[in-house]
Amino acid sequence: MAKNLLSINDLSKDEIIDLIEFSNNFIDDEGNFRKEDLFPDKTIANVFCEPSTRTKSSFAIAANNLGCSVIDFNIDNSSIQKGESILETVDALHLMGVDLCVLRHPESVIKDLADYLPSMTFINAGEGSISHPTQALIDLKTIIDHKNSLDGLKIVIVGDLDHSRVTSSFLEGISNFDIDSLIFSGHPEMCTKYQNPKFGSYEPDMQKALQDADVVMTLRIQYERFDQDLNLDLDTYKSSYQLSSEKLEFAKGDAIIMHPGPVNYVEITEAVYDSENSVIRQQVANGVAIRMAVLSRFLSS
Ligand code: CP
């Protein structure tokens, strides 16, 4: 296994399957997370330079469940506010005994940090619009939980794909499996990259895209990553690209509905979020199990 998890491409297919299967060991028959004091001598730092609820909290819970000490690094109260660079910051944490850094950053800095600090382990918890490997592991696990296998599935991804690190890491992960088809849908100006057939098929008509889908992944508009005002008419957007109960009728009856969160209810209605097809809340819970597996494997390697 690689020393760092910077991208899903750092993992072989066997390692992806191992992490997903290993994560199941951390959930008991009642659905609770097991607490195992496996790494009492390890310290991890949660360094989040962008907002997060699920990823940051689930890494902290996972690390606590494994018996690690956790540094909840708060960028707003740190010496980054006094001009210290991210490299100096992480180096200082390393000098104080941090073994593993979980990093979310708006820019692609994690590879340079990993090269500069080879005796520290890095886990990518979100790199700008580029990648979010542990989210991809969560998404793959959630699909397998419900469909038993990834093979032969029709998967549809809808929303602001161009800014989505969730999409790019998911595509890296899914490329290891023999799915039936991958369809992208969404506003053409939010899917410019995915109109290239090398990634899959782009279908701007969401109802056509959803036809007989097994898995529908919905994504919010990432307003924070647009350079200029969108001038978007939300009602028009919703009528074309919001996953509603009416549009869901085009997918298979047992299709699962996914969303990495946070949900804005522009990209999906509350009724679909709360429907029997929705596995969105299970994705959140799977985050703890997957991150326990990831921390265990990378702290041991
Ligand atoms: N899915 C995800 O990364 O959520 P957070 O931004 O809340 O961590």
mmCIF file with all atom_site columns, C-alpha atoms and ligand atoms in Angstrom, residues 51-56 104 132 135 260-262, ligand 1:
data_model
loop_
_atom_site.group_PDB
_atom_site.id
_atom_site.type_symbol
_atom_site.label_atom_id
_atom_site.label_alt_id
_atom_site.label_comp_id
_atom_site.label_asym_id
_atom_site.label_entity_id
_atom_site.label_seq_id
_atom_site.pdbx_PDB_ins_code
_atom_site.Cartn_x
_atom_site.Cartn_y
_atom_site.Cartn_z
_atom_site.occupancy
_atom_site.B_iso_or_equiv
_atom_site.pdbx_formal_charge
_atom_site.auth_seq_id
_atom_site.auth_comp_id
_atom_site.auth_asym_id
_atom_site.auth_atom_id
_atom_site.pdbx_PDB_model_num
ATOM   1  C CA . PRO A 1 51  ? -15.394 24.246 5.510  1.00 0.00 ? 51  PRO A CA 1
ATOM   2  C CA . SER A 1 52  ? -16.497 20.695 6.307  1.00 0.00 ? 52  SER A CA 1
ATOM   3  C CA . THR A 1 53  ? -19.012 18.947 8.490  1.00 0.00 ? 53  THR A CA 1
ATOM   4  C CA . ARG A 1 54  ? -19.018 15.286 7.400  1.00 0.00 ? 54  ARG A CA 1
ATOM   5  C CA . THR A 1 55  ? -15.406 14.695 6.444  1.00 0.00 ? 55  THR A CA 1
ATOM   6  C CA . LYS A 1 56  ? -13.810 16.533 9.353  1.00 0.00 ? 56  LYS A CA 1
ATOM   7  C CA . ARG A 1 104 ? -8.512  19.620 3.067  1.00 0.00 ? 104 ARG A CA 1
ATOM   8  C CA . HIS A 1 132 ? -11.775 13.588 -2.630 1.00 0.00 ? 132 HIS A CA 1
ATOM   9  C CA . GLN A 1 135 ? -15.652 10.207 -0.450 1.00 0.00 ? 135 GLN A CA 1
ATOM   10 C CA . PRO A 1 260 ? -22.214 13.437 -0.898 1.00 0.00 ? 260 PRO A CA 1
ATOM   11 C CA . GLY A 1 261 ? -23.722 16.356 1.049  1.00 0.00 ? 261 GLY A CA 1
ATOM   12 C CA . PRO A 1 262 ? -24.246 19.072 1.968  1.00 0.00 ? 262 PRO A CA 1
HETATM 13 N N1 . CP  B 2 .   ? -19.126 15.265 1.411  1.00 0.00 ? 1   CP  B N1 1
HETATM 14 C C1 . CP  B 2 .   ? -18.343 16.125 2.080  1.00 0.00 ? 1   CP  B C1 1
HETATM 15 O O1 . CP  B 2 .   ? -17.123 16.221 1.805  1.00 0.00 ? 1   CP  B O1 1
HETATM 16 O O2 . CP  B 2 .   ? -18.987 16.860 3.029  1.00 0.00 ? 1   CP  B O2 1
HETATM 17 P P1 . CP  B 2 .   ? -18.334 17.969 3.965  1.00 0.00 ? 1   CP  B P1 1
HETATM 18 O O3 . CP  B 2 .   ? -17.934 19.120 3.068  1.00 0.00 ? 1   CP  B O3 1
HETATM 19 O O4 . CP  B 2 .   ? -19.400 18.315 4.970  1.00 0.00 ? 1   CP  B O4 1
HETATM 20 O O5 . CP  B 2 .   ? -17.104 17.358 4.603  1.00 0.00 ? 1   CP  B O5 1
#
